[in-house]
Coordinates of C-alpha atoms in Angstrom, one line a residue:
M1 CA 73.9 46.0 -59.9
Y2 CA 73.7 42.7 -61.9
L3 CA 77.5 42.9 -62.4
E4 CA 78.3 43.1 -58.7
A5 CA 75.7 40.2 -58.1
L6 CA 77.6 38.1 -60.6
K7 CA 80.9 38.7 -59.0
K8 CA 79.7 37.4 -55.8
I9 CA 78.4 33.8 -57.0
K10 CA 80.6 30.9 -56.1
G11 CA 82.2 29.3 -59.1
V12 CA 81.4 32.3 -61.4
N13 CA 84.6 33.4 -63.4
Y14 CA 84.1 37.3 -64.5
I15 CA 86.2 38.1 -67.5
D16 CA 86.4 41.8 -67.9
F17 CA 87.3 43.1 -71.4
K18 CA 86.6 46.0 -73.7
Y19 CA 83.5 45.4 -75.9
D20 CA 82.1 48.0 -78.1
S21 CA 78.5 47.4 -78.6
R22 CA 78.5 49.3 -81.9
N23 CA 79.8 48.4 -85.4
S24 CA 79.3 45.1 -84.0
F25 CA 81.1 43.1 -86.9
N26 CA 84.4 43.2 -86.1
L27 CA 87.3 40.8 -86.7
D28 CA 89.2 41.7 -83.6
K29 CA 86.3 41.2 -81.5
I30 CA 85.6 37.7 -83.0
R31 CA 89.3 36.7 -82.4
R32 CA 89.2 38.1 -78.7
V33 CA 85.8 36.0 -77.9
K34 CA 87.4 33.1 -79.5
E35 CA 90.3 33.3 -77.4
I36 CA 88.2 33.7 -74.3
I37 CA 86.3 30.3 -75.3
I38 CA 89.4 28.3 -75.7
E39 CA 91.4 30.0 -72.8
N40 CA 88.6 29.4 -70.2
N41 CA 87.5 25.9 -71.6
I42 CA 84.1 27.0 -72.2
K43 CA 81.5 24.4 -73.1
L44 CA 78.1 26.4 -73.8
V45 CA 77.9 30.2 -74.7
Y46 CA 74.8 32.2 -73.8
I47 CA 74.3 35.0 -76.1
H48 CA 71.9 37.7 -74.9
Q49 CA 72.2 41.0 -76.6
V50 CA 71.9 41.7 -80.3
D51 CA 74.9 43.8 -80.2
C52 CA 76.9 40.5 -79.4
V53 CA 75.4 38.4 -82.0
S54 CA 77.9 38.8 -85.0
S55 CA 81.1 38.4 -83.0
A56 CA 79.9 35.7 -80.3
F57 CA 78.2 33.7 -83.0
S58 CA 81.1 33.5 -85.3
A59 CA 83.5 32.6 -82.7
C60 CA 81.2 29.7 -81.5
M61 CA 81.2 28.6 -84.9
L62 CA 84.9 28.9 -85.5
T63 CA 85.4 26.8 -82.2
K64 CA 82.4 24.6 -82.7
I65 CA 81.2 25.5 -79.1
P66 CA 77.0 25.3 -78.7
Y67 CA 75.4 28.5 -77.9
I68 CA 71.8 29.3 -76.6
A69 CA 70.2 32.3 -78.6
Y70 CA 68.1 34.6 -76.3
V71 CA 65.2 36.6 -77.9
H72 CA 64.0 39.4 -75.5
H73 CA 61.9 41.3 -77.9
G74 CA 58.8 42.2 -75.8
I75 CA 57.1 43.6 -79.0
S76 CA 57.0 42.3 -82.5
G77 CA 58.5 43.9 -85.8
V78 CA 61.9 44.9 -84.2
Y79 CA 64.2 42.5 -86.3
D80 CA 64.9 45.2 -88.8
I81 CA 66.2 47.3 -86.1
D82 CA 68.1 44.4 -84.9
L83 CA 69.8 44.2 -88.1
E84 CA 70.8 47.7 -88.1
I85 CA 72.1 47.8 -84.5
G86 CA 74.2 44.5 -85.3
N87 CA 75.3 45.7 -88.6
M88 CA 74.0 42.0 -90.0
S89 CA 72.2 40.8 -92.8
N90 CA 68.9 38.9 -92.6
E91 CA 70.6 35.7 -93.9
F92 CA 73.4 35.9 -91.2
L93 CA 70.7 36.4 -88.5
K94 CA 68.8 33.2 -89.9
L95 CA 72.0 31.2 -89.6
Y96 CA 72.5 32.2 -86.2
Y97 CA 69.1 31.1 -85.1
K98 CA 69.5 27.9 -87.2
Y99 CA 72.4 26.6 -85.6
A100 CA 71.6 27.6 -82.1
Y101 CA 71.6 24.8 -79.7
K102 CA 68.4 26.2 -77.9
I103 CA 66.4 29.3 -78.7
V104 CA 65.1 30.9 -75.6
T105 CA 62.2 33.5 -75.8
I106 CA 60.4 35.5 -73.1
S107 CA 56.8 34.9 -74.6
D108 CA 54.7 32.9 -77.1
L109 CA 54.5 36.2 -79.3
A110 CA 58.2 36.4 -79.5
K111 CA 58.6 32.7 -80.2
N112 CA 56.1 32.7 -83.0
E113 CA 57.5 35.7 -84.7
N114 CA 61.1 34.3 -84.5
K115 CA 59.8 31.0 -85.8
E116 CA 57.8 32.3 -88.8
R117 CA 60.4 35.0 -89.8
F118 CA 63.6 32.7 -89.6
K119 CA 61.8 29.0 -90.3
I120 CA 63.0 27.4 -87.2
S121 CA 61.6 24.0 -86.1
E122 CA 59.4 24.0 -82.8
D123 CA 61.8 21.7 -80.8
K124 CA 64.5 24.5 -80.8
Y125 CA 62.3 26.9 -78.5
E126 CA 62.2 27.2 -74.7
I127 CA 59.8 30.0 -73.3
V128 CA 61.2 31.6 -70.1
P129 CA 59.5 34.9 -69.2
N130 CA 61.5 37.7 -67.8
C131 CA 61.5 37.2 -64.1
I132 CA 62.4 38.9 -60.7
D133 CA 64.4 37.8 -57.8
F134 CA 62.1 39.3 -55.2
E135 CA 64.9 39.2 -52.5
N136 CA 66.6 42.1 -54.4
F137 CA 63.9 44.3 -54.6
K138 CA 62.7 44.4 -51.2
T139 CA 61.8 47.9 -49.5
D140 CA 60.0 49.3 -46.8
K141 CA 60.0 52.9 -47.9
P142 CA 56.6 54.2 -48.6
I143 CA 55.7 55.5 -52.0
N144 CA 56.3 59.1 -52.6
L145 CA 53.9 60.1 -55.4
D146 CA 55.8 63.5 -55.7
R147 CA 58.7 61.7 -56.9
V148 CA 58.7 60.3 -60.5
L149 CA 61.2 58.3 -62.2
L150 CA 61.9 57.8 -66.0
I151 CA 64.2 54.6 -66.8
S152 CA 65.3 54.1 -70.4
R153 CA 68.1 53.5 -73.0
F154 CA 68.8 56.6 -75.3
E155 CA 68.5 54.6 -78.4
K156 CA 66.4 54.8 -81.6
D157 CA 64.0 52.1 -80.3
K158 CA 63.3 53.9 -77.1
G159 CA 62.8 57.4 -78.5
N160 CA 58.9 57.3 -78.6
G161 CA 58.7 55.8 -75.2
I162 CA 60.9 58.4 -73.7
V163 CA 58.8 61.3 -75.3
N164 CA 55.6 59.8 -74.0
G165 CA 57.1 59.5 -70.4
L166 CA 58.1 63.2 -70.6
K167 CA 54.4 64.2 -71.9
F168 CA 52.9 62.3 -69.0
F169 CA 55.1 64.1 -66.5
K170 CA 54.3 67.4 -67.8
E171 CA 50.6 66.5 -67.2
Y172 CA 51.3 65.2 -63.9
K173 CA 53.1 68.2 -63.0
L174 CA 50.2 70.6 -63.8
L175 CA 48.3 68.5 -61.3
N176 CA 51.0 68.3 -58.4
P177 CA 53.0 71.2 -58.6
K178 CA 55.5 69.4 -56.2
A179 CA 56.1 66.6 -58.4
E180 CA 59.9 66.2 -59.6
L181 CA 61.4 64.2 -62.3
T182 CA 64.4 62.1 -62.3
I183 CA 65.9 60.4 -65.5
V184 CA 68.2 57.4 -65.4
G185 CA 69.7 56.1 -68.7
G186 CA 72.4 56.9 -71.3
G187 CA 73.0 56.1 -74.9
S188 CA 73.5 57.4 -78.4
K189 CA 70.5 59.5 -78.5
E190 CA 71.1 61.7 -75.5
Y191 CA 71.2 64.8 -77.5
F192 CA 67.6 63.9 -78.8
V193 CA 66.5 63.5 -75.0
K194 CA 67.9 66.8 -73.8
E195 CA 66.4 68.6 -76.8
Q196 CA 62.9 67.0 -75.9
I197 CA 63.3 68.1 -72.3
K198 CA 64.3 71.7 -73.5
E199 CA 61.2 71.8 -76.1
M200 CA 58.6 70.8 -73.2
N201 CA 60.4 73.3 -70.7
I202 CA 60.7 70.5 -68.2
Q203 CA 62.9 70.7 -65.3
C204 CA 64.7 67.4 -64.1
K205 CA 67.5 65.5 -62.8
M206 CA 69.7 63.5 -65.4
L207 CA 71.6 60.9 -63.5
G208 CA 72.9 59.0 -66.4
R209 CA 74.0 55.2 -66.6
R210 CA 73.8 53.9 -63.1
N211 CA 74.1 50.5 -61.4
D212 CA 72.0 51.4 -58.2
V213 CA 68.8 51.8 -59.9
K214 CA 67.0 49.7 -57.0
D215 CA 68.1 52.4 -54.6
I216 CA 67.0 55.0 -56.8
M217 CA 63.7 53.5 -57.4
E218 CA 63.1 53.1 -53.8
Q219 CA 63.1 57.0 -53.4
N220 CA 60.4 57.3 -56.3
G221 CA 56.7 56.6 -56.3
I222 CA 55.7 56.7 -59.9
I223 CA 58.1 54.6 -62.4
L224 CA 58.1 55.4 -66.2
G225 CA 59.5 52.7 -68.5
V226 CA 58.9 49.3 -70.5
D227 CA 60.0 46.1 -70.2
R228 CA 62.0 44.9 -67.0
C229 CA 62.0 48.2 -65.3
I230 CA 58.2 48.0 -65.0
Q231 CA 58.4 44.4 -63.3
E232 CA 61.1 45.8 -61.0
A233 CA 58.9 48.8 -60.2
I234 CA 55.9 46.3 -59.5
A235 CA 58.2 44.0 -57.2
M236 CA 58.9 47.3 -55.3
K237 CA 55.3 48.2 -54.9
R238 CA 55.5 51.3 -56.8
Y239 CA 53.1 52.5 -59.4
A240 CA 54.3 51.5 -62.9
V241 CA 53.3 53.5 -65.8
V242 CA 54.1 52.0 -69.4
T243 CA 55.3 54.4 -71.6
G244 CA 55.4 52.1 -74.7
Y245 CA 57.6 51.8 -77.9
E246 CA 54.9 53.7 -80.0
G247 CA 51.9 55.0 -78.1
F248 CA 51.8 55.7 -74.4
Q249 CA 50.1 52.7 -72.7
G250 CA 49.3 53.7 -69.2
L251 CA 49.3 52.6 -65.6
V252 CA 49.5 48.7 -64.9
L253 CA 46.6 47.5 -62.7
P254 CA 45.3 44.4 -61.4
T255 CA 42.7 44.2 -64.3
N256 CA 45.3 44.7 -67.1
I257 CA 48.6 43.4 -65.6
E258 CA 48.0 40.0 -67.3
E259 CA 47.4 41.6 -70.6
F260 CA 50.6 43.7 -70.3
S261 CA 52.5 40.6 -69.5
K262 CA 51.9 39.0 -72.8
N263 CA 54.0 41.7 -74.4
N264 CA 56.7 42.0 -71.7
F265 CA 55.2 44.8 -70.2
S266 CA 55.7 47.1 -73.3
K267 CA 52.2 47.3 -74.6
K268 CA 48.6 46.4 -73.8
S269 CA 46.8 47.3 -76.8
E270 CA 47.6 49.3 -80.3
E271 CA 45.8 52.4 -78.8
N272 CA 47.6 55.5 -77.6
I273 CA 46.3 56.1 -74.3
D274 CA 45.7 59.7 -73.3
C275 CA 48.5 60.3 -70.7
K276 CA 46.5 63.3 -69.4
E277 CA 43.8 60.9 -68.3
V278 CA 46.3 58.5 -66.6
A279 CA 48.2 61.4 -64.7
K280 CA 44.6 62.5 -63.5
N281 CA 43.6 59.1 -62.5
I282 CA 46.8 58.5 -60.5
Y283 CA 46.6 62.0 -58.8
S284 CA 42.9 61.3 -57.7
L285 CA 43.6 58.1 -56.4
K286 CA 42.2 57.4 -52.6
E287 CA 44.5 55.9 -50.2
N288 CA 42.7 52.5 -50.2
E289 CA 42.8 52.4 -54.0
K290 CA 46.8 53.1 -53.9
N291 CA 47.5 50.2 -51.6
E292 CA 45.1 48.0 -53.6
I293 CA 46.7 48.6 -56.8
V294 CA 50.5 47.8 -55.6
E295 CA 49.5 45.0 -53.4
Q296 CA 47.4 43.0 -56.1
N297 CA 50.0 43.9 -58.8
Y298 CA 52.9 42.7 -56.6
G299 CA 50.7 39.4 -55.8
W300 CA 50.4 38.8 -59.4
L301 CA 54.0 39.3 -60.3
R302 CA 55.3 37.3 -57.4
K303 CA 52.9 34.4 -58.6
N304 CA 53.7 34.3 -62.2
R305 CA 57.3 36.1 -62.6
N306 CA 59.3 34.8 -59.5
I307 CA 62.6 33.6 -60.7
Q308 CA 62.7 30.5 -58.5
N309 CA 59.8 29.1 -60.4
N310 CA 61.1 30.1 -63.8
L311 CA 64.2 28.1 -64.5
Y312 CA 65.1 26.0 -67.4
E313 CA 67.8 22.9 -67.5
V314 CA 70.4 22.7 -70.2
K315 CA 70.8 19.1 -70.9
E316 CA 74.0 17.5 -72.4

């Protein structure tokens, strides 16, 4: 979805090249990124994913090109996982943040944790929450509560959330025998996900990695996941259920949406919410309550997470 959108933007030069996101520190990758910077006369690099840090940071240092470091952690305490995924030392990551032109974080929580761990000065930071382009998520299709969609990467940090989502669906299926589950996503832990599905005796459709998530989401009424997909579900006026990174977190409501937003829609509290109760509450909602939840959630998100109102300028 995002790739196709980028290709349509006037003035954007899309460079397609193979980039294996695992075993991140690789001299050939560093050389290739360095070549791209030089050949395309790049003046500023925006480094987003942790898998890219070692090669992109190294290439920027070799070419003396400034870069922006993006921190999109929705929860605290995941830097050790970052080090493992990126095959980096803590000192290497500290240098990465130290020499960044700017560090963009999605919340005060993410900023404060980064600042404390790596001892970075306050003036390095810009806080820009994850936002939605509402024009890309318009829909006039009604909510179908018989269709449940779980969206996730199949990686180590997402494991608990996937299991939580499957447990929720199992409880919901007991209440609504017509309920069907679709799963979108892929990754190195696919075998683990399939084992969990088998152990829980769940029937579902697995679509793998997809670029048409909006179209798939439109066909479903209940969306399970964390982070950005929760915002996309709210933007499409669907029921958004936060599966969490550790404990199950429950349904986003007008009364808790702001609290969820502080952790990038990944958790509301340290508690593990009872998925059986959440399933029961959703199934027993009256028609007027259903509309009130999705409309008020949408209104909050449109006011506070509209991409048109959350831009930042990079000054020379």
